[in-house]
Every structure is written in structure tokens, then in C-alpha cells.
PDB file of C-alpha atoms in Angstrom:
ATOM      1  CA  MET A 205     -83.055  22.331 -13.523  1.00 49.00           C
ATOM      2  CA  PRO A 206     -79.909  24.236 -14.606  1.00 61.00           C
ATOM      3  CA  TYR A 207     -80.175  26.938 -17.247  1.00 72.00           C
ATOM      4  CA  GLU A 208     -77.537  28.404 -19.505  1.00 85.00           C
ATOM      5  CA  PRO A 209     -76.593  31.843 -18.181  1.00 90.00           C
ATOM      6  CA  PRO A 210     -77.504  34.843 -20.353  1.00 94.00           C
ATOM      7  CA  THR A 211     -74.826  36.442 -22.519  1.00 95.00           C
ATOM      8  CA  HIS A 212     -74.085  39.625 -24.449  1.00 96.00           C
ATOM      9  CA  THR A 213     -74.216  37.782 -27.804  1.00 96.00           C
ATOM     10  CA  VAL A 214     -77.203  39.661 -29.210  1.00 96.00           C
ATOM     11  CA  GLU A 215     -75.917  42.991 -27.976  1.00 95.00           C
ATOM     12  CA  ARG A 216     -72.524  42.357 -29.569  1.00 96.00           C
ATOM     13  CA  SER A 217     -74.280  41.437 -32.812  1.00 95.00           C
ATOM     14  CA  LEU A 218     -76.304  44.639 -32.778  1.00 95.00           C
ATOM     15  CA  ARG A 219     -73.202  46.699 -32.124  1.00 94.00           C
ATOM     16  CA  ALA A 220     -71.331  44.994 -34.986  1.00 95.00           C
ATOM     17  CA  THR A 221     -74.120  45.075 -37.578  1.00 93.00           C
ATOM     18  CA  THR A 222     -75.812  48.400 -36.840  1.00 93.00           C
ATOM     19  CA  GLY A 223     -73.112  50.473 -35.204  1.00 94.00           C
ATOM     20  CA  ALA A 224     -75.227  50.887 -32.081  1.00 96.00           C
ATOM     21  CA  LYS A 225     -73.200  52.093 -29.117  1.00 95.00           C
ATOM     22  CA  THR A 226     -75.924  52.016 -26.479  1.00 97.00           C
ATOM     23  CA  VAL A 227     -78.248  49.000 -26.368  1.00 97.00           C
ATOM     24  CA  ALA A 228     -81.153  48.604 -23.950  1.00 98.00           C
ATOM     25  CA  GLY A 229     -82.801  45.347 -22.953  1.00 97.00           C
ATOM     26  CA  VAL A 230     -86.583  45.611 -22.512  1.00 98.00           C
ATOM     27  CA  ASP A 231     -88.980  43.238 -20.776  1.00 97.00           C
ATOM     28  CA  GLU A 232     -92.508  43.436 -19.404  1.00 96.00           C
ATOM     29  CA  VAL A 233     -94.419  41.928 -16.522  1.00 97.00           C
ATOM     30  CA  GLY A 234     -98.145  41.895 -15.849  1.00 97.00           C
ATOM     31  CA  ARG A 235     -99.364  41.130 -19.352  1.00 95.00           C
ATOM     32  CA  GLY A 236    -101.530  38.243 -18.162  1.00 94.00           C
ATOM     33  CA  ALA A 237    -102.692  39.715 -14.856  1.00 97.00           C
ATOM     34  CA  TRP A 238    -106.356  40.546 -14.320  1.00 97.00           C
ATOM     35  CA  ALA A 239    -105.589  43.484 -12.037  1.00 97.00           C
ATOM     36  CA  GLY A 240    -102.873  46.103 -11.846  1.00 97.00           C
ATOM     37  CA  PRO A 241    -100.728  47.731 -14.521  1.00 98.00           C
ATOM     38  CA  VAL A 242     -98.459  46.233 -17.105  1.00 98.00           C
ATOM     39  CA  THR A 243     -94.910  47.256 -16.179  1.00 98.00           C
ATOM     40  CA  VAL A 244     -91.926  47.529 -18.506  1.00 98.00           C
ATOM     41  CA  CYS A 245     -88.271  47.947 -17.603  1.00 98.00           C
ATOM     42  CA  ALA A 246     -85.548  49.122 -19.961  1.00 98.00           C
ATOM     43  CA  ALA A 247     -82.016  48.322 -18.779  1.00 98.00           C
ATOM     44  CA  ILE A 248     -78.624  49.293 -20.153  1.00 98.00           C
ATOM     45  CA  THR A 249     -75.789  47.079 -18.953  1.00 97.00           C
ATOM     46  CA  GLY A 250     -72.868  47.582 -21.296  1.00 93.00           C
ATOM     47  CA  LEU A 251     -70.770  44.455 -21.780  1.00 94.00           C
ATOM     48  CA  ARG A 252     -69.823  43.802 -18.163  1.00 91.00           C
ATOM     49  CA  LYS A 253     -70.130  40.470 -16.400  1.00 93.00           C
ATOM     50  CA  PRO A 254     -73.492  40.304 -14.583  1.00 94.00           C
ATOM     51  CA  PRO A 255     -74.129  39.361 -10.941  1.00 93.00           C
ATOM     52  CA  ALA A 256     -74.202  35.630 -10.299  1.00 90.00           C
ATOM     53  CA  GLY A 257     -77.498  33.839 -10.809  1.00 88.00           C
ATOM     54  CA  LEU A 258     -79.030  36.292 -13.271  1.00 93.00           C
ATOM     55  CA  THR A 259     -81.654  34.774 -15.566  1.00 89.00           C
ATOM     56  CA  ASP A 260     -85.320  35.217 -16.483  1.00 88.00           C
ATOM     57  CA  SER A 261     -87.187  36.433 -13.398  1.00 91.00           C
ATOM     58  CA  LYS A 262     -89.731  33.612 -13.737  1.00 88.00           C
ATOM     59  CA  LEU A 263     -86.962  31.076 -13.146  1.00 90.00           C
ATOM     60  CA  ILE A 264     -85.821  32.690  -9.890  1.00 91.00           C
ATOM     61  CA  SER A 265     -87.532  32.212  -6.534  1.00 92.00           C
ATOM     62  CA  PRO A 266     -89.311  35.252  -5.069  1.00 91.00           C
ATOM     63  CA  LYS A 267     -86.764  35.419  -2.241  1.00 93.00           C
ATOM     64  CA  ARG A 268     -83.829  35.369  -4.641  1.00 93.00           C
ATOM     65  CA  ARG A 269     -85.488  37.917  -6.936  1.00 94.00           C
ATOM     66  CA  ALA A 270     -85.947  40.292  -4.000  1.00 93.00           C
ATOM     67  CA  GLU A 271     -82.259  39.914  -3.133  1.00 95.00           C
ATOM     68  CA  LEU A 272     -81.067  40.270  -6.706  1.00 95.00           C
ATOM     69  CA  ALA A 273     -83.126  43.287  -7.789  1.00 96.00           C
ATOM     70  CA  PRO A 274     -81.322  45.949  -5.681  1.00 96.00           C
ATOM     71  CA  VAL A 275     -77.983  44.454  -6.728  1.00 96.00           C
ATOM     72  CA  LEU A 276     -78.999  44.804 -10.362  1.00 97.00           C
ATOM     73  CA  GLU A 277     -80.300  48.334  -9.867  1.00 96.00           C
ATOM     74  CA  SER A 278     -76.824  49.324  -8.658  1.00 96.00           C
ATOM     75  CA  TRP A 279     -74.985  47.198 -11.226  1.00 97.00           C
ATOM     76  CA  VAL A 280     -76.700  48.289 -14.461  1.00 97.00           C
ATOM     77  CA  THR A 281     -75.465  51.385 -16.249  1.00 97.00           C
ATOM     78  CA  ALA A 282     -79.027  52.724 -16.185  1.00 98.00           C
ATOM     79  CA  TYR A 283     -82.611  51.542 -16.034  1.00 98.00           C
ATOM     80  CA  GLY A 284     -86.035  53.062 -16.550  1.00 98.00           C
ATOM     81  CA  LEU A 285     -89.516  51.872 -15.630  1.00 98.00           C
ATOM     82  CA  GLY A 286     -92.851  52.538 -17.277  1.00 98.00           C
ATOM     83  CA  ASP A 287     -96.406  51.468 -16.473  1.00 98.00           C
ATOM     84  CA  ALA A 288     -99.672  51.371 -18.364  1.00 98.00           C
ATOM     85  CA  SER A 289    -102.663  51.433 -16.029  1.00 97.00           C
ATOM     86  CA  PRO A 290    -105.647  49.070 -16.138  1.00 97.00           C
ATOM     87  CA  GLN A 291    -107.698  51.954 -17.539  1.00 96.00           C
ATOM     88  CA  GLU A 292    -105.154  52.507 -20.322  1.00 96.00           C
ATOM     89  CA  ILE A 293    -105.167  48.782 -21.072  1.00 96.00           C
ATOM     90  CA  ASP A 294    -108.965  48.870 -21.324  1.00 96.00           C
ATOM     91  CA  GLU A 295    -108.935  51.941 -23.549  1.00 95.00           C
ATOM     92  CA  LEU A 296    -106.005  51.047 -25.817  1.00 94.00           C
ATOM     93  CA  GLY A 297    -105.758  47.246 -25.785  1.00 94.00           C
ATOM     94  CA  MET A 298    -102.760  45.301 -24.567  1.00 94.00           C
ATOM     95  CA  THR A 299    -100.482  45.802 -27.561  1.00 94.00           C
ATOM     96  CA  ALA A 300    -100.799  49.583 -27.523  1.00 95.00           C
ATOM     97  CA  ALA A 301    -100.579  49.634 -23.715  1.00 96.00           C
ATOM     98  CA  LEU A 302     -97.360  47.647 -23.849  1.00 96.00           C
ATOM     99  CA  ARG A 303     -95.922  50.139 -26.298  1.00 97.00           C
ATOM    100  CA  LEU A 304     -96.984  53.029 -24.079  1.00 97.00           C
ATOM    101  CA  ALA A 305     -95.319  51.472 -21.024  1.00 98.00           C
ATOM    102  CA  ALA A 306     -92.172  50.608 -23.001  1.00 98.00           C
ATOM    103  CA  VAL A 307     -91.835  54.134 -24.388  1.00 97.00           C
ATOM    104  CA  ARG A 308     -92.242  55.503 -20.873  1.00 98.00           C
ATOM    105  CA  ALA A 309     -89.497  53.163 -19.647  1.00 98.00           C
ATOM    106  CA  LEU A 310     -87.137  54.070 -22.497  1.00 98.00           C
ATOM    107  CA  GLU A 311     -87.783  57.775 -22.070  1.00 97.00           C
ATOM    108  CA  ALA A 312     -86.990  57.434 -18.353  1.00 98.00           C
ATOM    109  CA  LEU A 313     -83.420  56.419 -19.251  1.00 98.00           C
ATOM    110  CA  PRO A 314     -80.795  59.173 -18.975  1.00 97.00           C
ATOM    111  CA  VAL A 315     -79.679  58.450 -22.565  1.00 97.00           C
ATOM    112  CA  ARG A 316     -81.625  57.377 -25.624  1.00 96.00           C
ATOM    113  CA  PRO A 317     -80.479  53.881 -26.686  1.00 97.00           C
ATOM    114  CA  ASP A 318     -79.373  53.341 -30.269  1.00 97.00           C
ATOM    115  CA  ALA A 319     -81.020  49.910 -30.312  1.00 97.00           C
ATOM    116  CA  VAL A 320     -83.412  47.858 -28.209  1.00 98.00           C
ATOM    117  CA  ILE A 321     -83.475  44.126 -27.503  1.00 98.00           C
ATOM    118  CA  LEU A 322     -87.113  43.239 -26.951  1.00 97.00           C
ATOM    119  CA  ASP A 323     -88.144  39.989 -25.284  1.00 94.00           C
ATOM    120  CA  GLY A 324     -90.496  37.862 -27.386  1.00 92.00           C
ATOM    121  CA  LYS A 325     -91.249  37.443 -31.078  1.00 93.00           C
ATOM    122  CA  HIS A 326     -93.543  40.444 -31.615  1.00 93.00           C
ATOM    123  CA  ASP A 327     -92.233  43.978 -31.966  1.00 96.00           C
ATOM    124  CA  TYR A 328     -94.857  45.937 -30.055  1.00 95.00           C
ATOM    125  CA  LEU A 329     -92.508  48.937 -29.859  1.00 95.00           C
ATOM    126  CA  GLY A 330     -91.930  49.779 -33.511  1.00 92.00           C
ATOM    127  CA  SER A 331     -90.641  52.950 -35.158  1.00 91.00           C
ATOM    128  CA  PRO A 332     -88.670  55.066 -34.481  1.00 93.00           C
ATOM    129  CA  TRP A 333     -86.909  52.591 -32.205  1.00 95.00           C
ATOM    130  CA  GLN A 334     -84.438  50.145 -33.746  1.00 96.00           C
ATOM    131  CA  VAL A 335     -85.640  46.830 -32.322  1.00 97.00           C
ATOM    132  CA  ARG A 336     -84.276  43.296 -32.278  1.00 97.00           C
ATOM    133  CA  THR A 337     -86.819  40.789 -30.970  1.00 97.00           C
ATOM    134  CA  VAL A 338     -85.460  37.702 -29.230  1.00 97.00           C
ATOM    135  CA  ILE A 339     -87.632  34.762 -28.191  1.00 96.00           C
ATOM    136  CA  LYS A 340     -86.808  33.953 -24.556  1.00 93.00           C
ATOM    137  CA  GLY A 341     -84.547  36.960 -24.511  1.00 92.00           C
ATOM    138  CA  ASP A 342     -85.095  37.166 -20.757  1.00 92.00           C
ATOM    139  CA  GLN A 343     -83.145  33.900 -20.505  1.00 93.00           C
ATOM    140  CA  SER A 344     -80.496  34.479 -23.163  1.00 94.00           C
ATOM    141  CA  CYS A 345     -79.708  38.226 -23.059  1.00 97.00           C
ATOM    142  CA  ILE A 346     -78.112  39.818 -20.014  1.00 97.00           C
ATOM    143  CA  ALA A 347     -79.755  43.233 -20.407  1.00 97.00           C
ATOM    144  CA  VAL A 348     -83.216  41.711 -20.937  1.00 97.00           C
ATOM    145  CA  ALA A 349     -82.772  39.353 -17.975  1.00 96.00           C
ATOM    146  CA  ALA A 350     -81.812  42.296 -15.768  1.00 97.00           C
ATOM    147  CA  ALA A 351     -84.868  44.216 -16.979  1.00 97.00           C
ATOM    148  CA  SER A 352     -87.114  41.227 -16.278  1.00 96.00           C
ATOM    149  CA  VAL A 353     -85.991  40.932 -12.649  1.00 97.00           C
ATOM    150  CA  ILE A 354     -86.223  44.660 -11.912  1.00 97.00           C
ATOM    151  CA  ALA A 355     -89.671  44.906 -13.518  1.00 97.00           C
ATOM    152  CA  LYS A 356     -91.011  41.833 -11.732  1.00 97.00           C
ATOM    153  CA  VAL A 357     -89.846  42.883  -8.269  1.00 97.00           C
ATOM    154  CA  ARG A 358     -91.065  46.461  -8.720  1.00 97.00           C
ATOM    155  CA  ARG A 359     -94.521  45.404  -9.941  1.00 98.00           C
ATOM    156  CA  ASP A 360     -94.909  42.725  -7.246  1.00 96.00           C
ATOM    157  CA  ALA A 361     -94.063  45.321  -4.603  1.00 96.00           C
ATOM    158  CA  MET A 362     -96.550  47.756  -6.141  1.00 96.00           C
ATOM    159  CA  MET A 363     -99.332  45.161  -6.000  1.00 96.00           C
ATOM    160  CA  ALA A 364     -98.458  44.148  -2.425  1.00 94.00           C
ATOM    161  CA  GLU A 365     -98.527  47.807  -1.369  1.00 93.00           C
ATOM    162  CA  LEU A 366    -101.893  48.247  -3.056  1.00 89.00           C
ATOM    163  CA  GLY A 367    -103.328  45.432  -0.949  1.00 81.00           C
ATOM    164  CA  ALA A 368    -101.702  46.738   2.227  1.00 85.00           C
ATOM    165  CA  GLN A 369    -102.960  50.299   1.743  1.00 82.00           C
ATOM    166  CA  ASN A 370    -106.575  49.334   1.197  1.00 83.00           C
ATOM    167  CA  GLY A 371    -108.148  46.800   3.541  1.00 84.00           C
ATOM    168  CA  ASP A 372    -111.025  46.374   1.096  1.00 86.00           C
ATOM    169  CA  TYR A 373    -108.601  44.542  -1.192  1.00 92.00           C
ATOM    170  CA  ALA A 374    -107.449  42.008   1.395  1.00 92.00           C
ATOM    171  CA  ASP A 375    -109.665  39.244   0.016  1.00 93.00           C
ATOM    172  CA  PHE A 376    -107.963  39.497  -3.373  1.00 96.00           C
ATOM    173  CA  ALA A 377    -104.508  38.623  -1.894  1.00 95.00           C
ATOM    174  CA  PHE A 378    -102.657  40.882  -4.308  1.00 96.00           C
ATOM    175  CA  GLU A 379     -99.518  40.463  -2.186  1.00 94.00           C
ATOM    176  CA  ALA A 380     -99.504  36.764  -3.090  1.00 95.00           C
ATOM    177  CA  ASN A 381    -100.810  36.733  -6.662  1.00 96.00           C
ATOM    178  CA  ALA A 382     -99.791  40.194  -7.964  1.00 96.00           C
ATOM    179  CA  GLY A 383    -103.146  40.495  -9.714  1.00 97.00           C
ATOM    180  CA  TYR A 384    -102.940  37.180 -11.568  1.00 97.00           C
ATOM    181  CA  PRO A 385    -105.927  34.793 -11.504  1.00 96.00           C
ATOM    182  CA  SER A 386    -105.087  32.623  -8.503  1.00 96.00           C
ATOM    183  CA  PRO A 387    -107.922  30.606  -6.870  1.00 96.00           C
ATOM    184  CA  VAL A 388    -108.195  33.155  -4.036  1.00 96.00           C
ATOM    185  CA  HIS A 389    -108.346  36.025  -6.512  1.00 96.00           C
ATOM    186  CA  ARG A 390    -111.008  34.276  -8.601  1.00 96.00           C
ATOM    187  CA  ALA A 391    -113.133  33.576  -5.508  1.00 96.00           C
ATOM    188  CA  ALA A 392    -112.921  37.201  -4.374  1.00 96.00           C
ATOM    189  CA  LEU A 393    -113.907  38.416  -7.819  1.00 96.00           C
ATOM    190  CA  GLU A 394    -116.959  36.194  -7.869  1.00 95.00           C
ATOM    191  CA  GLU A 395    -118.039  37.341  -4.429  1.00 95.00           C
ATOM    192  CA  ARG A 396    -117.101  41.027  -4.468  1.00 94.00           C
ATOM    193  CA  GLY A 397    -116.682  41.947  -8.115  1.00 95.00           C
ATOM    194  CA  PRO A 398    -113.789  43.840  -9.693  1.00 96.00           C
ATOM    195  CA  THR A 399    -111.982  46.718  -7.992  1.00 95.00           C
ATOM    196  CA  ALA A 400    -110.867  49.995  -9.536  1.00 93.00           C
ATOM    197  CA  HIS A 401    -107.589  48.225 -10.341  1.00 96.00           C
ATOM    198  CA  HIS A 402    -109.074  45.442 -12.468  1.00 97.00           C
ATOM    199  CA  ARG A 403    -109.051  45.316 -16.246  1.00 97.00           C
ATOM    200  CA  LEU A 404    -112.693  45.609 -17.185  1.00 96.00           C
ATOM    201  CA  SER A 405    -112.483  44.829 -20.898  1.00 95.00           C
ATOM    202  CA  TRP A 406    -111.214  41.304 -20.315  1.00 93.00           C
ATOM    203  CA  SER A 407    -113.105  38.078 -20.852  1.00 92.00           C
ATOM    204  CA  TYR A 408    -112.954  36.845 -17.230  1.00 93.00           C
ATOM    205  CA  LEU A 409    -116.018  39.014 -16.593  1.00 94.00           C
ATOM    206  CA  ASP A 410    -118.013  36.840 -19.007  1.00 93.00           C
ATOM    207  CA  ALA A 411    -117.888  34.070 -16.393  1.00 92.00           C
ATOM    208  CA  LEU A 412    -119.146  36.354 -13.604  1.00 94.00           C
ATOM    209  CA  PRO A 413    -122.879  36.898 -14.224  1.00 93.00           C
ATOM    210  CA  ARG A 414    -123.266  39.237 -11.234  1.00 94.00           C
ATOM    211  CA  TRP A 415    -120.636  41.596 -12.612  1.00 95.00           C
ATOM    212  CA  GLN A 416    -120.983  41.332 -16.388  1.00 92.00           C
ATOM    213  CA  HIS A 417    -122.661  44.731 -16.517  1.00 92.00           C
ATOM    214  CA  LEU A 418    -119.310  46.312 -15.577  1.00 94.00           C
ATOM    215  CA  LYS A 419    -117.513  44.983 -18.624  1.00 93.00           C
ATOM    216  CA  LYS A 420    -116.079  47.572 -20.987  1.00 89.00           C
ATOM    217  CA  VAL A 421    -116.398  46.656 -24.649  1.00 80.00           C
ATOM    218  CA  ARG A 422    -113.781  48.341 -26.778  1.00 68.00           C
ATOM    219  CA  PHE A 423    -112.517  45.694 -29.175  1.00 52.00           C
ATOM    220  CA  SER A 424    -113.939  44.513 -32.421  1.00 46.00           C
ATOM    221  CA  ALA A 425    -114.153  40.719 -32.607  1.00 44.00           C
ATOM    222  CA  GLU A 426    -111.059  40.610 -34.823  1.00 41.00           C
ATOM    223  CA  THR A 427    -108.980  42.784 -32.517  1.00 49.00           C
ATOM    224  CA  ALA A 428    -110.147  40.893 -29.450  1.00 50.00           C
ATOM    225  CA  ALA A 429    -108.980  37.644 -31.027  1.00 46.00           C
ATOM    226  CA  LEU A 430    -105.569  39.117 -31.747  1.00 46.00           C
ATOM    227  CA  GLU A 431    -105.272  40.468 -28.219  1.00 49.00           C
ATOM    228  CA  SER A 432    -106.484  37.329 -26.436  1.00 46.00           C
ATOM    229  CA  GLY A 433    -102.921  36.110 -25.913  1.00 45.00           C
ATOM    230  CA  GLY A 434    -102.572  38.776 -23.240  1.00 44.00           C
ATOM    231  CA  GLN A 435    -105.194  37.087 -21.054  1.00 43.00           C
ATOM    232  CA  LEU A 436    -103.571  33.682 -20.654  1.00 39.00           C
ATOM    233  CA  GLY A 437    -101.963  34.291 -17.274  1.00 39.00           C
ATOM    234  CA  PHE A 438     -98.346  34.621 -18.388  1.00 37.00           C
ATOM    235  CA  ASP A 439     -95.550  34.906 -15.772  1.00 41.00           C
ATOM    236  CA  PHE A 440     -97.714  34.152 -12.727  1.00 34.00           C
TER     237      PHE A 440
END
């Protein structure tokens, strides 16, 4: 199914209406995973024409993503990456963990952007950053699309390396599912329980009687309801 290529329309609008000279596109990956960090990339692209085939990372095959990511890393003006660990997600909740990872990514840039294009409808970044949220920004905005591909490939590689470095994690097949709830991952959880890289405050543990005692309870019922969107398995 063909998709419209991303453009610089939003970035041009921000430049015209706010006077911003440097605009970063920001996207995350790992929000819906049960294991591993949430990873955010901030990318600055200027107004140049992007490499062919750039779009939301979820719409690109793994092989093509792996080919495109190093091209993008050389093509962008700058990019920064930030992670929030499973422990930070458990302690802070997903919204605050996303902000932490995004701030780390933005602060890893060599220059502070004047404005940020944030994928999605919720501004989890907030003050003092000047933010424009764009639904499906990873499809429509060049800088956000570039950030989505770099973040996805980097996090997938991190999860694959985690599985390769520790033979005890082989049953979880992190190299194939990147910590998302695939059937193999679910079966391993039921049999072996969560690893040190699993998010222990999440509701999947409620369905694992043998391992429920490991669950970390941090949220109030109201906050848990607001945060539950982060457990739906996005971008797997």
C-alpha cells in the first residue's frame, strides 16, 4: 500500500509562526513493550530532501530499516538518543519516563532546538520546550520519520544484543520480538517469570499467578487507568 512521503510542512509552519530556526523531530519506540527501555530519538534535518523511501519506521520492513538507519544517521544534521530503563518506567510511570527519555535525547543534540515536533496527540514533553504535536507525525514529518527509524533500529539492536549476551534470555526471543508480547515471549514469561529487564508494574503479571508476587505497585487506580494506553503493544 503506497503512502504519501513525509514533508517539511510542519517545520516550515513552525519557522514562519514562531521564528524557530532549529526544529527537532522527536519519536519514541518501546512504549508498548513488556521488556527493555523506552527509547526516544530527536533528529534535526533542516529543510533538505530526505533519502528515498523514508516514512514511519513501522511501515518499513526490518531489512529496509536496517539499511536506511545508517544512511539517515549520516544525512541528518544531528540526532540524539535517550532511554528510560524498565526500572525508571516502573518508578515514574510511562508518561514521565517518556519525558525523561525525550529530554535525554534532546540534551544529547549538539544544539538546543528552538522548537520540537512531537509524534502523537499528547505533549508528554512540556515546558520549557516549545512543542508542536502531530498525529502520525512519523508518517507526515520528515524529521519525525527520521527519528522513528533511527530509534527503532537502535532499540531493536539493543534488545537483540541483550538476548545474545545472556543465554538465560534465549527463550524470550528478544532478537525477534524486541521485548513486545509475542507468543514466544508470553510462553517464556509464564514458564520462567520476568527477567531484570521486564517492567514489573505492568498488568501482564496479573495473568501470571506464579509470578504475581513480583509485581511492583506504584500507581493509584486513576493514574493506572490513564497510563494503560502504554501497555497495548504499540509498534510491535
